[in-house]
Amino acid sequence: MSEIAVFAKAPVPGYAKTRLIPRLGAEGAAKLQARLIDHTLRTAAAAGLGPVTLWGAPDTDDPLLKAAALRTGARLVPQPEGDLGARMLAAFAAAEGPLVLIGTDSPCLTPRDLRDAAAALATGADAVIAPAEDGGYALIAAARLWPTFFADMPWSTAEVAEETRRRARKAGLTLVSLRTVWDVDTPADHARLEREGLLG
């Protein structure tokens, strides 16, 4: 069994999916974020791995976050202070066993991807990532807490996945890479999302 953590920004206009505001407007970008949250939580639940926790930012007061958690049976907790690495580290520290952590930006992730990550951990991998086309990753999983993957990482750059691999090699850890996926960050990504119909 693996726990699943979903990191999500509250779908607040002007706060979520800001790079898509030129294409969708602030309200439209927020509505897309709400749909992405729902989709991701349903994917996590369908994986059937274990309890799902929705880590909300900036807090858990947003009614749409609360409703999404309620609809899917996820537990809603606030993301702590700190950079992305510190917040992800807190999620792994809170887990009672293996954890699969995902965001809401990659609706092409499937329940099978999450199960593949958990299976890799169960068969001896120390950590797993699903690299993204932009050089980051859409999923990271680990059987235990490995701070090396989160401290002083160049987040939001094209170096994140490769730096994660480099750190795993340096620490003597077995890191499994799953298939490469893509994120919805830019207007071009949104156009691709519409073409592929991943949100229905």
PDB file of C-alpha atoms in Angstrom:
ATOM      1  CA  MET A   1       0.000   0.000   0.000  1.00  0.00           C
ATOM      2  CA  SER A   2       1.154   3.546  -0.741  1.00  0.00           C
ATOM      3  CA  GLU A   3      -0.335   6.789   0.395  1.00  0.00           C
ATOM      4  CA  ILE A   4      -0.969   9.473  -2.220  1.00  0.00           C
ATOM      5  CA  ALA A   5      -0.389  13.183  -1.712  1.00  0.00           C
ATOM      6  CA  VAL A   6      -1.886  15.698  -4.136  1.00  0.00           C
ATOM      7  CA  PHE A   7      -0.452  19.223  -4.067  1.00  0.00           C
ATOM      8  CA  ALA A   8      -2.874  21.872  -5.292  1.00  0.00           C
ATOM      9  CA  LYS A   9      -3.235  25.617  -5.375  1.00  0.00           C
ATOM     10  CA  ALA A  10      -6.705  26.810  -4.483  1.00  0.00           C
ATOM     11  CA  PRO A  11      -8.656  27.744  -7.647  1.00  0.00           C
ATOM     12  CA  VAL A  12      -8.676  31.465  -6.834  1.00  0.00           C
ATOM     13  CA  PRO A  13      -8.683  33.980  -9.702  1.00  0.00           C
ATOM     14  CA  GLY A  14      -5.297  35.631 -10.002  1.00  0.00           C
ATOM     15  CA  TYR A  15      -3.611  32.969  -7.857  1.00  0.00           C
ATOM     16  CA  ALA A  16      -3.941  29.731  -9.813  1.00  0.00           C
ATOM     17  CA  LYS A  17      -2.682  29.016 -13.349  1.00  0.00           C
ATOM     18  CA  THR A  18      -1.475  32.605 -13.778  1.00  0.00           C
ATOM     19  CA  ARG A  19       0.407  31.868 -17.006  1.00  0.00           C
ATOM     20  CA  LEU A  20      -2.917  30.955 -18.592  1.00  0.00           C
ATOM     21  CA  ILE A  21      -4.633  34.223 -17.686  1.00  0.00           C
ATOM     22  CA  PRO A  22      -3.732  35.828 -21.057  1.00  0.00           C
ATOM     23  CA  ARG A  23      -5.608  32.975 -22.785  1.00  0.00           C
ATOM     24  CA  LEU A  24      -8.436  32.265 -20.351  1.00  0.00           C
ATOM     25  CA  GLY A  25      -8.726  35.321 -18.118  1.00  0.00           C
ATOM     26  CA  ALA A  26      -8.322  35.109 -14.349  1.00  0.00           C
ATOM     27  CA  GLU A  27     -11.747  33.516 -13.816  1.00  0.00           C
ATOM     28  CA  GLY A  28     -11.243  31.023 -16.623  1.00  0.00           C
ATOM     29  CA  ALA A  29      -7.814  30.021 -15.346  1.00  0.00           C
ATOM     30  CA  ALA A  30      -9.253  29.460 -11.873  1.00  0.00           C
ATOM     31  CA  LYS A  31     -12.081  27.342 -13.286  1.00  0.00           C
ATOM     32  CA  LEU A  32      -9.528  25.240 -15.159  1.00  0.00           C
ATOM     33  CA  GLN A  33      -7.593  24.758 -11.923  1.00  0.00           C
ATOM     34  CA  ALA A  34     -10.762  23.531 -10.205  1.00  0.00           C
ATOM     35  CA  ARG A  35     -11.282  20.984 -12.984  1.00  0.00           C
ATOM     36  CA  LEU A  36      -7.652  19.875 -12.771  1.00  0.00           C
ATOM     37  CA  ILE A  37      -7.978  19.345  -9.018  1.00  0.00           C
ATOM     38  CA  ASP A  38     -11.087  17.219  -9.452  1.00  0.00           C
ATOM     39  CA  HIS A  39      -9.493  15.202 -12.240  1.00  0.00           C
ATOM     40  CA  THR A  40      -6.317  14.582 -10.235  1.00  0.00           C
ATOM     41  CA  LEU A  41      -8.173  13.518  -7.099  1.00  0.00           C
ATOM     42  CA  ARG A  42     -10.298  11.104  -9.115  1.00  0.00           C
ATOM     43  CA  THR A  43      -7.148   9.681 -10.692  1.00  0.00           C
ATOM     44  CA  ALA A  44      -5.606   9.236  -7.247  1.00  0.00           C
ATOM     45  CA  ALA A  45      -8.714   7.529  -5.891  1.00  0.00           C
ATOM     46  CA  ALA A  46      -8.958   5.250  -8.944  1.00  0.00           C
ATOM     47  CA  ALA A  47      -5.387   4.054  -8.413  1.00  0.00           C
ATOM     48  CA  GLY A  48      -6.632   2.203  -5.337  1.00  0.00           C
ATOM     49  CA  LEU A  49      -3.320   2.410  -3.524  1.00  0.00           C
ATOM     50  CA  GLY A  50      -4.251   3.835  -0.155  1.00  0.00           C
ATOM     51  CA  PRO A  51      -5.404   7.031   1.549  1.00  0.00           C
ATOM     52  CA  VAL A  52      -5.316  10.259  -0.471  1.00  0.00           C
ATOM     53  CA  THR A  53      -4.398  13.585   1.099  1.00  0.00           C
ATOM     54  CA  LEU A  54      -5.011  16.905  -0.634  1.00  0.00           C
ATOM     55  CA  TRP A  55      -2.367  19.418   0.401  1.00  0.00           C
ATOM     56  CA  GLY A  56      -3.952  22.799  -0.285  1.00  0.00           C
ATOM     57  CA  ALA A  57      -2.260  26.147  -0.730  1.00  0.00           C
ATOM     58  CA  PRO A  58      -2.264  28.759   0.585  1.00  0.00           C
ATOM     59  CA  ASP A  59      -4.541  27.140   3.181  1.00  0.00           C
ATOM     60  CA  THR A  60      -7.632  24.946   3.423  1.00  0.00           C
ATOM     61  CA  ASP A  61     -10.270  27.680   3.633  1.00  0.00           C
ATOM     62  CA  ASP A  62     -11.171  27.638  -0.055  1.00  0.00           C
ATOM     63  CA  PRO A  63     -14.678  26.142  -0.501  1.00  0.00           C
ATOM     64  CA  LEU A  64     -13.801  24.531  -3.843  1.00  0.00           C
ATOM     65  CA  LEU A  65     -10.845  22.711  -2.284  1.00  0.00           C
ATOM     66  CA  LYS A  66     -13.117  21.517   0.512  1.00  0.00           C
ATOM     67  CA  ALA A  67     -15.768  20.363  -1.938  1.00  0.00           C
ATOM     68  CA  ALA A  68     -13.257  18.513  -4.118  1.00  0.00           C
ATOM     69  CA  ALA A  69     -11.842  16.679  -1.118  1.00  0.00           C
ATOM     70  CA  LEU A  70     -15.327  15.774   0.085  1.00  0.00           C
ATOM     71  CA  ARG A  71     -16.395  14.449  -3.330  1.00  0.00           C
ATOM     72  CA  THR A  72     -13.410  12.126  -3.597  1.00  0.00           C
ATOM     73  CA  GLY A  73     -12.884  11.128   0.021  1.00  0.00           C
ATOM     74  CA  ALA A  74      -9.515  12.847   0.292  1.00  0.00           C
ATOM     75  CA  ARG A  75      -8.256  14.319   3.534  1.00  0.00           C
ATOM     76  CA  LEU A  76      -7.576  18.053   3.201  1.00  0.00           C
ATOM     77  CA  VAL A  77      -4.573  19.591   4.966  1.00  0.00           C
ATOM     78  CA  PRO A  78      -2.740  22.898   4.457  1.00  0.00           C
ATOM     79  CA  GLN A  79       0.653  23.057   2.811  1.00  0.00           C
ATOM     80  CA  PRO A  80       3.208  24.371   5.319  1.00  0.00           C
ATOM     81  CA  GLU A  81       5.379  27.442   4.890  1.00  0.00           C
ATOM     82  CA  GLY A  82       8.560  27.291   2.832  1.00  0.00           C
ATOM     83  CA  ASP A  83       9.605  26.673  -0.731  1.00  0.00           C
ATOM     84  CA  LEU A  84       8.265  23.792  -2.783  1.00  0.00           C
ATOM     85  CA  GLY A  85      11.008  21.475  -1.558  1.00  0.00           C
ATOM     86  CA  ALA A  86      10.240  22.180   2.096  1.00  0.00           C
ATOM     87  CA  ARG A  87       6.536  21.607   1.515  1.00  0.00           C
ATOM     88  CA  MET A  88       7.114  18.340  -0.347  1.00  0.00           C
ATOM     89  CA  LEU A  89       9.511  17.207   2.354  1.00  0.00           C
ATOM     90  CA  ALA A  90       6.778  17.818   4.931  1.00  0.00           C
ATOM     91  CA  ALA A  91       4.401  15.571   2.983  1.00  0.00           C
ATOM     92  CA  PHE A  92       6.912  12.732   2.944  1.00  0.00           C
ATOM     93  CA  ALA A  93       7.648  13.279   6.634  1.00  0.00           C
ATOM     94  CA  ALA A  94       3.936  12.996   7.409  1.00  0.00           C
ATOM     95  CA  ALA A  95       3.521   9.716   5.523  1.00  0.00           C
ATOM     96  CA  GLU A  96       3.428   6.510   7.528  1.00  0.00           C
ATOM     97  CA  GLY A  97       4.950   4.467   4.699  1.00  0.00           C
ATOM     98  CA  PRO A  98       5.599   4.735   0.971  1.00  0.00           C
ATOM     99  CA  LEU A  99       4.205   7.897  -0.607  1.00  0.00           C
ATOM    100  CA  VAL A 100       3.353   8.881  -4.174  1.00  0.00           C
ATOM    101  CA  LEU A 101       3.226  12.667  -4.561  1.00  0.00           C
ATOM    102  CA  ILE A 102       1.677  14.429  -7.556  1.00  0.00           C
ATOM    103  CA  GLY A 103       0.523  17.899  -8.484  1.00  0.00           C
ATOM    104  CA  THR A 104      -2.497  18.904 -10.530  1.00  0.00           C
ATOM    105  CA  ASP A 105      -0.690  20.158 -13.641  1.00  0.00           C
ATOM    106  CA  SER A 106      -0.412  16.810 -15.472  1.00  0.00           C
ATOM    107  CA  PRO A 107      -3.858  15.452 -16.321  1.00  0.00           C
ATOM    108  CA  CYS A 108      -2.226  12.875 -18.590  1.00  0.00           C
ATOM    109  CA  LEU A 109      -1.121  10.969 -15.473  1.00  0.00           C
ATOM    110  CA  THR A 110      -3.271   7.873 -15.108  1.00  0.00           C
ATOM    111  CA  PRO A 111      -4.103   5.519 -12.237  1.00  0.00           C
ATOM    112  CA  ARG A 112      -1.705   3.060 -13.852  1.00  0.00           C
ATOM    113  CA  ASP A 113       1.153   5.563 -13.585  1.00  0.00           C
ATOM    114  CA  LEU A 114       0.516   5.844  -9.862  1.00  0.00           C
ATOM    115  CA  ARG A 115       0.304   2.073  -9.492  1.00  0.00           C
ATOM    116  CA  ASP A 116       3.530   1.674 -11.484  1.00  0.00           C
ATOM    117  CA  ALA A 117       5.271   4.047  -9.071  1.00  0.00           C
ATOM    118  CA  ALA A 118       4.009   2.120  -6.048  1.00  0.00           C
ATOM    119  CA  ALA A 119       4.992  -1.189  -7.633  1.00  0.00           C
ATOM    120  CA  ALA A 120       8.527   0.050  -8.270  1.00  0.00           C
ATOM    121  CA  LEU A 121       8.852   0.990  -4.601  1.00  0.00           C
ATOM    122  CA  ALA A 122       7.441  -2.367  -3.534  1.00  0.00           C
ATOM    123  CA  THR A 123      10.071  -4.188  -5.593  1.00  0.00           C
ATOM    124  CA  GLY A 124      13.031  -2.319  -4.165  1.00  0.00           C
ATOM    125  CA  ALA A 125      13.341   1.118  -5.753  1.00  0.00           C
ATOM    126  CA  ASP A 126      14.256   3.899  -3.345  1.00  0.00           C
ATOM    127  CA  ALA A 127      12.427   6.550  -5.360  1.00  0.00           C
ATOM    128  CA  VAL A 128      10.457   7.030  -8.567  1.00  0.00           C
ATOM    129  CA  ILE A 129       9.788  10.010 -10.808  1.00  0.00           C
ATOM    130  CA  ALA A 130       7.588  10.599 -13.830  1.00  0.00           C
ATOM    131  CA  PRO A 131       9.657  13.110 -15.802  1.00  0.00           C
ATOM    132  CA  ALA A 132       7.895  15.927 -17.594  1.00  0.00           C
ATOM    133  CA  GLU A 133       8.648  17.234 -21.072  1.00  0.00           C
ATOM    134  CA  ASP A 134       9.690  20.595 -19.613  1.00  0.00           C
ATOM    135  CA  GLY A 135      12.531  19.045 -17.600  1.00  0.00           C
ATOM    136  CA  GLY A 136      10.730  18.792 -14.300  1.00  0.00           C
ATOM    137  CA  TYR A 137       8.653  15.902 -13.047  1.00  0.00           C
ATOM    138  CA  ALA A 138       4.944  15.333 -12.472  1.00  0.00           C
ATOM    139  CA  LEU A 139       5.272  12.590  -9.857  1.00  0.00           C
ATOM    140  CA  ILE A 140       7.780  11.659  -7.217  1.00  0.00           C
ATOM    141  CA  ALA A 141       7.456   8.631  -4.980  1.00  0.00           C
ATOM    142  CA  ALA A 142       9.661   7.235  -2.252  1.00  0.00           C
ATOM    143  CA  ALA A 143       9.585   4.401   0.232  1.00  0.00           C
ATOM    144  CA  ARG A 144      10.971   6.674   2.943  1.00  0.00           C
ATOM    145  CA  LEU A 145      12.091  10.237   3.507  1.00  0.00           C
ATOM    146  CA  TRP A 146      15.032  11.310   1.320  1.00  0.00           C
ATOM    147  CA  PRO A 147      15.794  15.008   2.045  1.00  0.00           C
ATOM    148  CA  THR A 148      18.427  15.077  -0.698  1.00  0.00           C
ATOM    149  CA  PHE A 149      15.693  15.305  -3.330  1.00  0.00           C
ATOM    150  CA  PHE A 150      14.152  18.468  -1.906  1.00  0.00           C
ATOM    151  CA  ALA A 151      16.753  20.787  -0.398  1.00  0.00           C
ATOM    152  CA  ASP A 152      18.124  23.606  -2.586  1.00  0.00           C
ATOM    153  CA  MET A 153      16.592  22.195  -5.758  1.00  0.00           C
ATOM    154  CA  PRO A 154      16.336  24.584  -8.751  1.00  0.00           C
ATOM    155  CA  TRP A 155      12.544  24.395  -8.823  1.00  0.00           C
ATOM    156  CA  SER A 156      10.636  25.609 -11.903  1.00  0.00           C
ATOM    157  CA  THR A 157      13.617  25.026 -14.179  1.00  0.00           C
ATOM    158  CA  ALA A 158      14.396  22.479 -16.872  1.00  0.00           C
ATOM    159  CA  GLU A 159      17.051  20.936 -14.602  1.00  0.00           C
ATOM    160  CA  VAL A 160      14.850  19.434 -11.903  1.00  0.00           C
ATOM    161  CA  ALA A 161      14.507  15.873 -13.214  1.00  0.00           C
ATOM    162  CA  GLU A 162      18.157  15.550 -14.192  1.00  0.00           C
ATOM    163  CA  GLU A 163      19.308  17.046 -10.893  1.00  0.00           C
ATOM    164  CA  THR A 164      17.093  14.533  -9.081  1.00  0.00           C
ATOM    165  CA  ARG A 165      18.766  11.712 -11.011  1.00  0.00           C
ATOM    166  CA  ARG A 166      22.209  13.143 -10.233  1.00  0.00           C
ATOM    167  CA  ARG A 167      21.464  13.338  -6.524  1.00  0.00           C
ATOM    168  CA  ALA A 168      20.158   9.767  -6.505  1.00  0.00           C
ATOM    169  CA  ARG A 169      23.403   8.540  -8.111  1.00  0.00           C
ATOM    170  CA  LYS A 170      25.501  10.513  -5.638  1.00  0.00           C
ATOM    171  CA  ALA A 171      23.573   9.082  -2.686  1.00  0.00           C
ATOM    172  CA  GLY A 172      23.685   5.521  -4.058  1.00  0.00           C
ATOM    173  CA  LEU A 173      19.897   5.379  -4.357  1.00  0.00           C
ATOM    174  CA  THR A 174      17.904   3.460  -6.947  1.00  0.00           C
ATOM    175  CA  LEU A 175      15.723   5.911  -8.863  1.00  0.00           C
ATOM    176  CA  VAL A 176      13.212   4.580 -11.384  1.00  0.00           C
ATOM    177  CA  SER A 177      11.923   6.839 -14.158  1.00  0.00           C
ATOM    178  CA  LEU A 178       8.428   6.208 -15.490  1.00  0.00           C
ATOM    179  CA  ARG A 179       7.132   7.406 -18.855  1.00  0.00           C
ATOM    180  CA  THR A 180       7.531  11.072 -19.708  1.00  0.00           C
ATOM    181  CA  VAL A 181       4.380  13.170 -19.324  1.00  0.00           C
ATOM    182  CA  TRP A 182       3.491  16.832 -19.883  1.00  0.00           C
ATOM    183  CA  ASP A 183       2.136  19.714 -17.839  1.00  0.00           C
ATOM    184  CA  VAL A 184      -0.544  22.302 -18.512  1.00  0.00           C
ATOM    185  CA  ASP A 185       1.258  25.574 -17.867  1.00  0.00           C
ATOM    186  CA  THR A 186       1.189  27.677 -21.024  1.00  0.00           C
ATOM    187  CA  PRO A 187      -1.396  28.657 -23.656  1.00  0.00           C
ATOM    188  CA  ALA A 188       0.151  26.059 -25.998  1.00  0.00           C
ATOM    189  CA  ASP A 189      -0.274  23.414 -23.291  1.00  0.00           C
ATOM    190  CA  HIS A 190      -3.902  24.411 -22.856  1.00  0.00           C
ATOM    191  CA  ALA A 191      -4.490  24.080 -26.585  1.00  0.00           C
ATOM    192  CA  ARG A 192      -2.986  20.584 -26.397  1.00  0.00           C
ATOM    193  CA  LEU A 193      -5.240  19.768 -23.455  1.00  0.00           C
ATOM    194  CA  GLU A 194      -8.274  20.779 -25.482  1.00  0.00           C
ATOM    195  CA  ARG A 195      -7.138  18.701 -28.462  1.00  0.00           C
ATOM    196  CA  GLU A 196      -6.620  15.607 -26.322  1.00  0.00           C
ATOM    197  CA  GLY A 197      -9.829  16.040 -24.340  1.00  0.00           C
ATOM    198  CA  LEU A 198      -8.330  14.779 -21.092  1.00  0.00           C
ATOM    199  CA  LEU A 199     -10.795  16.671 -18.916  1.00  0.00           C
ATOM    200  CA  GLY A 200     -13.829  15.626 -20.918  1.00  0.00           C
TER     201      GLY A 200
END
